[in-house]
Amino acid sequence: MDDLRKHARSYENELDTKLVAFAKLGNSFAQDMERDSAPLLTGDNIFDTMSVEIESILANLTSANDEMADLLGSVNTTASMRHICQRHRDILQDYTQEYCKTKSNIQAFKDREELLGSVHQVNSFSKNGLNNRKQDFFLKENENIMGADGVTNDTLSIAIATKENLYAQRGGLAGITNKNERYFK
């Protein structure tokens, strides 16, 4: 049991260090987004490597916790042994939640950067002469938006002209009504 606890503590310490570095990576992504500086996608390798390392440590810690739980079921256990096992489970759960939260935040930053990077690529399309499916898609989408903008402007022009015609007809009908009222008096 003591060996398993030592392994669990060693995994927890290693995991704590890796999670701090992972959180710093997430903060650097956030700061780069705020400064709108260098593209974040260059950090993909770091993100992927750290994710794999952390997931591996989490798997090892889970395995150590499972072995402790199996050992508790096979021998006479004390309340303190059960408490220690539960404490390691709680630590594992906390680290797992922290990892998932940080990973999802970083992934959101990366997705945003990819989207914004694609837009910047579309804007520089004519300069670089690049031609790929994503850029073609964005160019088509941009043309569709511009076309929809023109249709909206035309529709608004028609609506304004209709409104002016209705006001003119109303004025004409009001004049006819006034003449009829005077005539029939």
mmCIF file of C-alpha atoms in Angstrom:
data_model
loop_
_atom_site.group_PDB
_atom_site.id
_atom_site.type_symbol
_atom_site.label_atom_id
_atom_site.label_comp_id
_atom_site.label_asym_id
_atom_site.label_seq_id
_atom_site.Cartn_x
_atom_site.Cartn_y
_atom_site.Cartn_z
ATOM 1 C CA MET A 1 0.000 0.000 0.000
ATOM 2 C CA ASP A 2 2.866 2.373 0.799
ATOM 3 C CA ASP A 3 4.458 1.820 -2.614
ATOM 4 C CA LEU A 4 1.159 2.619 -4.324
ATOM 5 C CA ARG A 5 0.792 5.780 -2.246
ATOM 6 C CA LYS A 6 4.336 6.859 -3.166
ATOM 7 C CA HIS A 7 3.608 6.270 -6.846
ATOM 8 C CA ALA A 8 0.329 8.161 -6.558
ATOM 9 C CA ARG A 9 2.040 11.103 -4.822
ATOM 10 C CA SER A 10 4.784 11.137 -7.427
ATOM 11 C CA TYR A 11 2.193 11.160 -10.241
ATOM 12 C CA GLU A 12 0.246 13.896 -8.436
ATOM 13 C CA ASN A 13 3.368 16.069 -8.063
ATOM 14 C CA GLU A 14 4.329 15.545 -11.695
ATOM 15 C CA LEU A 15 0.753 16.252 -12.764
ATOM 16 C CA ASP A 16 0.645 19.422 -10.690
ATOM 17 C CA THR A 17 3.795 20.700 -12.393
ATOM 18 C CA LYS A 18 2.503 19.827 -15.860
ATOM 19 C CA LEU A 19 -0.884 21.433 -15.190
ATOM 20 C CA VAL A 20 0.773 24.660 -14.056
ATOM 21 C CA ALA A 21 2.798 24.728 -17.291
ATOM 22 C CA PHE A 22 -0.346 23.873 -19.270
ATOM 23 C CA ALA A 23 -2.242 26.737 -17.609
ATOM 24 C CA LYS A 24 0.658 29.087 -18.468
ATOM 25 C CA LEU A 25 0.389 27.942 -22.069
ATOM 26 C CA GLY A 26 -3.322 28.772 -21.957
ATOM 27 C CA ASN A 27 -2.568 32.199 -20.496
ATOM 28 C CA SER A 28 -0.026 32.893 -23.213
ATOM 29 C CA PHE A 29 -2.665 31.996 -25.813
ATOM 30 C CA ALA A 30 -5.094 34.413 -24.162
ATOM 31 C CA GLN A 31 -2.503 37.205 -24.014
ATOM 32 C CA ASP A 32 -1.550 36.664 -27.660
ATOM 33 C CA MET A 33 -5.232 36.932 -28.605
ATOM 34 C CA GLU A 34 -5.597 40.186 -26.665
ATOM 35 C CA ARG A 35 -2.462 41.659 -28.245
ATOM 36 C CA ASP A 36 -3.424 40.236 -31.629
ATOM 37 C CA SER A 37 0.202 39.276 -32.098
ATOM 38 C CA ALA A 38 1.803 36.226 -33.663
ATOM 39 C CA PRO A 39 -0.451 33.374 -34.744
ATOM 40 C CA LEU A 40 -1.264 30.894 -32.024
ATOM 41 C CA LEU A 41 -1.332 27.909 -34.315
ATOM 42 C CA THR A 42 2.452 27.661 -34.083
ATOM 43 C CA GLY A 43 1.951 26.358 -30.536
ATOM 44 C CA ASP A 44 0.035 23.304 -31.758
ATOM 45 C CA ASN A 45 2.975 20.982 -31.166
ATOM 46 C CA ILE A 46 3.469 22.234 -27.615
ATOM 47 C CA PHE A 47 -0.247 21.935 -26.890
ATOM 48 C CA ASP A 48 -0.478 18.429 -28.335
ATOM 49 C CA THR A 49 2.684 17.228 -26.592
ATOM 50 C CA MET A 50 1.595 18.589 -23.231
ATOM 51 C CA SER A 51 -1.887 17.117 -23.655
ATOM 52 C CA VAL A 52 -0.482 13.669 -24.371
ATOM 53 C CA GLU A 53 1.891 13.881 -21.407
ATOM 54 C CA ILE A 54 -0.830 15.002 -19.003
ATOM 55 C CA GLU A 55 -3.271 12.366 -20.249
ATOM 56 C CA SER A 56 -0.580 9.727 -19.752
ATOM 57 C CA ILE A 57 0.072 10.863 -16.183
ATOM 58 C CA LEU A 58 -3.678 10.956 -15.503
ATOM 59 C CA ALA A 59 -3.936 7.380 -16.790
ATOM 60 C CA ASN A 60 -1.043 6.294 -14.549
ATOM 61 C CA LEU A 61 -2.596 8.022 -11.533
ATOM 62 C CA THR A 62 -5.953 6.420 -12.285
ATOM 63 C CA SER A 63 -4.261 3.046 -12.473
ATOM 64 C CA ALA A 64 -2.490 3.603 -9.140
ATOM 65 C CA ASN A 65 -5.771 4.676 -7.529
ATOM 66 C CA ASP A 66 -7.531 1.612 -8.927
ATOM 67 C CA GLU A 67 -4.804 -0.641 -7.554
ATOM 68 C CA MET A 68 -5.156 1.010 -4.127
ATOM 69 C CA ALA A 69 -8.917 0.479 -4.247
ATOM 70 C CA ASP A 70 -8.420 -3.186 -5.226
ATOM 71 C CA LEU A 71 -5.935 -3.621 -2.392
ATOM 72 C CA LEU A 72 -8.401 -2.097 0.075
ATOM 73 C CA GLY A 73 -10.985 -4.650 -0.979
ATOM 74 C CA SER A 74 -8.650 -7.590 -0.452
ATOM 75 C CA VAL A 75 -7.172 -6.858 3.001
ATOM 76 C CA ASN A 76 -8.405 -5.675 6.362
ATOM 77 C CA THR A 77 -8.540 -1.928 6.060
ATOM 78 C CA THR A 78 -8.651 0.861 8.539
ATOM 79 C CA ALA A 79 -10.577 4.080 8.283
ATOM 80 C CA SER A 80 -7.366 5.985 7.642
ATOM 81 C CA MET A 81 -6.494 3.714 4.687
ATOM 82 C CA ARG A 82 -9.936 4.284 3.189
ATOM 83 C CA HIS A 83 -9.560 8.023 3.804
ATOM 84 C CA ILE A 84 -6.160 8.065 2.082
ATOM 85 C CA CYS A 85 -7.563 6.197 -0.913
ATOM 86 C CA GLN A 86 -10.540 8.578 -1.118
ATOM 87 C CA ARG A 87 -8.234 11.584 -0.830
ATOM 88 C CA HIS A 88 -6.155 10.360 -3.802
ATOM 89 C CA ARG A 89 -9.390 9.841 -5.777
ATOM 90 C CA ASP A 90 -10.486 13.403 -4.973
ATOM 91 C CA ILE A 91 -7.120 14.774 -6.054
ATOM 92 C CA LEU A 92 -7.361 12.812 -9.306
ATOM 93 C CA GLN A 93 -10.850 14.185 -9.926
ATOM 94 C CA ASP A 94 -9.692 17.766 -9.260
ATOM 95 C CA TYR A 95 -6.723 17.414 -11.597
ATOM 96 C CA THR A 96 -8.880 15.850 -14.288
ATOM 97 C CA GLN A 97 -11.390 18.702 -14.077
ATOM 98 C CA GLU A 98 -8.644 21.311 -14.153
ATOM 99 C CA TYR A 99 -7.042 19.649 -17.176
ATOM 100 C CA CYS A 100 -10.334 19.419 -19.060
ATOM 101 C CA LYS A 101 -11.177 23.053 -18.322
ATOM 102 C CA THR A 102 -7.754 24.343 -19.387
ATOM 103 C CA LYS A 103 -7.728 22.154 -22.485
ATOM 104 C CA SER A 104 -11.177 23.363 -23.557
ATOM 105 C CA ASN A 105 -10.134 27.006 -23.035
ATOM 106 C CA ILE A 106 -6.994 26.534 -25.106
ATOM 107 C CA GLN A 107 -8.981 24.695 -27.768
ATOM 108 C CA ALA A 108 -11.445 27.601 -27.899
ATOM 109 C CA PHE A 109 -8.546 30.047 -28.373
ATOM 110 C CA LYS A 110 -7.081 27.838 -31.101
ATOM 111 C CA ASP A 111 -10.441 27.541 -32.872
ATOM 112 C CA ARG A 112 -10.895 31.302 -32.751
ATOM 113 C CA GLU A 113 -7.383 31.861 -34.074
ATOM 114 C CA GLU A 114 -7.969 29.355 -36.872
ATOM 115 C CA LEU A 115 -11.176 31.130 -37.832
ATOM 116 C CA LEU A 116 -9.559 34.567 -37.719
ATOM 117 C CA GLY A 117 -6.478 33.238 -39.497
ATOM 118 C CA SER A 118 -8.682 31.902 -42.279
ATOM 119 C CA VAL A 119 -10.325 35.302 -42.644
ATOM 120 C CA HIS A 120 -6.899 36.969 -42.826
ATOM 121 C CA GLN A 121 -5.864 34.421 -45.445
ATOM 122 C CA VAL A 122 -8.949 35.227 -47.509
ATOM 123 C CA ASN A 123 -8.138 38.922 -47.293
ATOM 124 C CA SER A 124 -4.597 38.287 -48.521
ATOM 125 C CA PHE A 125 -5.765 35.873 -51.218
ATOM 126 C CA SER A 126 -5.238 38.297 -54.061
ATOM 127 C CA LYS A 127 -1.763 39.266 -52.820
ATOM 128 C CA ASN A 128 -0.395 35.767 -52.440
ATOM 129 C CA GLY A 129 -2.270 34.007 -55.208
ATOM 130 C CA LEU A 130 -3.085 31.157 -52.841
ATOM 131 C CA ASN A 131 -5.845 28.818 -53.886
ATOM 132 C CA ASN A 132 -7.213 26.153 -51.608
ATOM 133 C CA ARG A 133 -10.626 24.860 -50.688
ATOM 134 C CA LYS A 134 -10.994 26.844 -47.458
ATOM 135 C CA GLN A 135 -10.128 30.091 -49.158
ATOM 136 C CA ASP A 136 -12.453 29.346 -52.050
ATOM 137 C CA PHE A 137 -15.225 28.624 -49.576
ATOM 138 C CA PHE A 138 -14.638 31.890 -47.718
ATOM 139 C CA LEU A 139 -14.497 33.870 -50.955
ATOM 140 C CA LYS A 140 -17.786 32.353 -52.099
ATOM 141 C CA GLU A 141 -19.328 33.042 -48.728
ATOM 142 C CA ASN A 142 -18.085 36.634 -48.897
ATOM 143 C CA GLU A 143 -19.658 37.020 -52.363
ATOM 144 C CA ASN A 144 -22.931 35.592 -51.049
ATOM 145 C CA ILE A 145 -22.907 38.075 -48.181
ATOM 146 C CA MET A 146 -22.225 40.967 -50.541
ATOM 147 C CA GLY A 147 -25.026 39.762 -52.816
ATOM 148 C CA ALA A 148 -27.404 39.530 -49.884
ATOM 149 C CA ASP A 149 -26.380 43.049 -48.871
ATOM 150 C CA GLY A 150 -27.303 44.324 -52.348
ATOM 151 C CA VAL A 151 -30.666 42.543 -52.253
ATOM 152 C CA THR A 152 -31.349 44.053 -48.832
ATOM 153 C CA ASN A 153 -30.544 47.549 -50.125
ATOM 154 C CA ASP A 154 -32.843 47.034 -53.131
ATOM 155 C CA THR A 155 -35.646 45.817 -50.874
ATOM 156 C CA LEU A 156 -35.254 48.830 -48.594
ATOM 157 C CA SER A 157 -35.313 51.193 -51.610
ATOM 158 C CA ILE A 158 -38.545 49.598 -52.838
ATOM 159 C CA ALA A 159 -40.061 49.877 -49.356
ATOM 160 C CA ILE A 160 -39.161 53.572 -49.102
ATOM 161 C CA ALA A 161 -40.582 54.279 -52.576
ATOM 162 C CA THR A 162 -43.789 52.422 -51.659
ATOM 163 C CA LYS A 163 -44.081 54.449 -48.458
ATOM 164 C CA GLU A 164 -43.698 57.719 -50.385
ATOM 165 C CA ASN A 165 -46.322 56.631 -52.934
ATOM 166 C CA LEU A 166 -48.748 55.692 -50.167
ATOM 167 C CA TYR A 167 -48.267 59.109 -48.555
ATOM 168 C CA ALA A 168 -48.929 60.794 -51.928
ATOM 169 C CA GLN A 169 -52.082 58.685 -52.444
ATOM 170 C CA ARG A 170 -53.220 59.522 -48.932
ATOM 171 C CA GLY A 171 -52.782 63.228 -49.622
ATOM 172 C CA GLY A 172 -54.719 62.899 -52.888
ATOM 173 C CA LEU A 173 -57.549 60.982 -51.204
ATOM 174 C CA ALA A 174 -57.677 63.502 -48.359
ATOM 175 C CA GLY A 175 -58.047 66.300 -50.917
ATOM 176 C CA ILE A 176 -60.868 64.429 -52.699
ATOM 177 C CA THR A 177 -62.570 63.781 -49.379
ATOM 178 C CA ASN A 178 -62.421 67.476 -48.461
ATOM 179 C CA LYS A 179 -63.901 68.508 -51.839
ATOM 180 C CA ASN A 180 -66.696 65.940 -51.481
ATOM 181 C CA GLU A 181 -67.499 67.140 -47.984
ATOM 182 C CA ARG A 182 -67.763 70.739 -49.209
ATOM 183 C CA TYR A 183 -69.790 69.742 -52.222
ATOM 184 C CA PHE A 184 -72.361 67.794 -50.216
ATOM 185 C CA LYS A 185 -72.818 70.414 -47.527
#
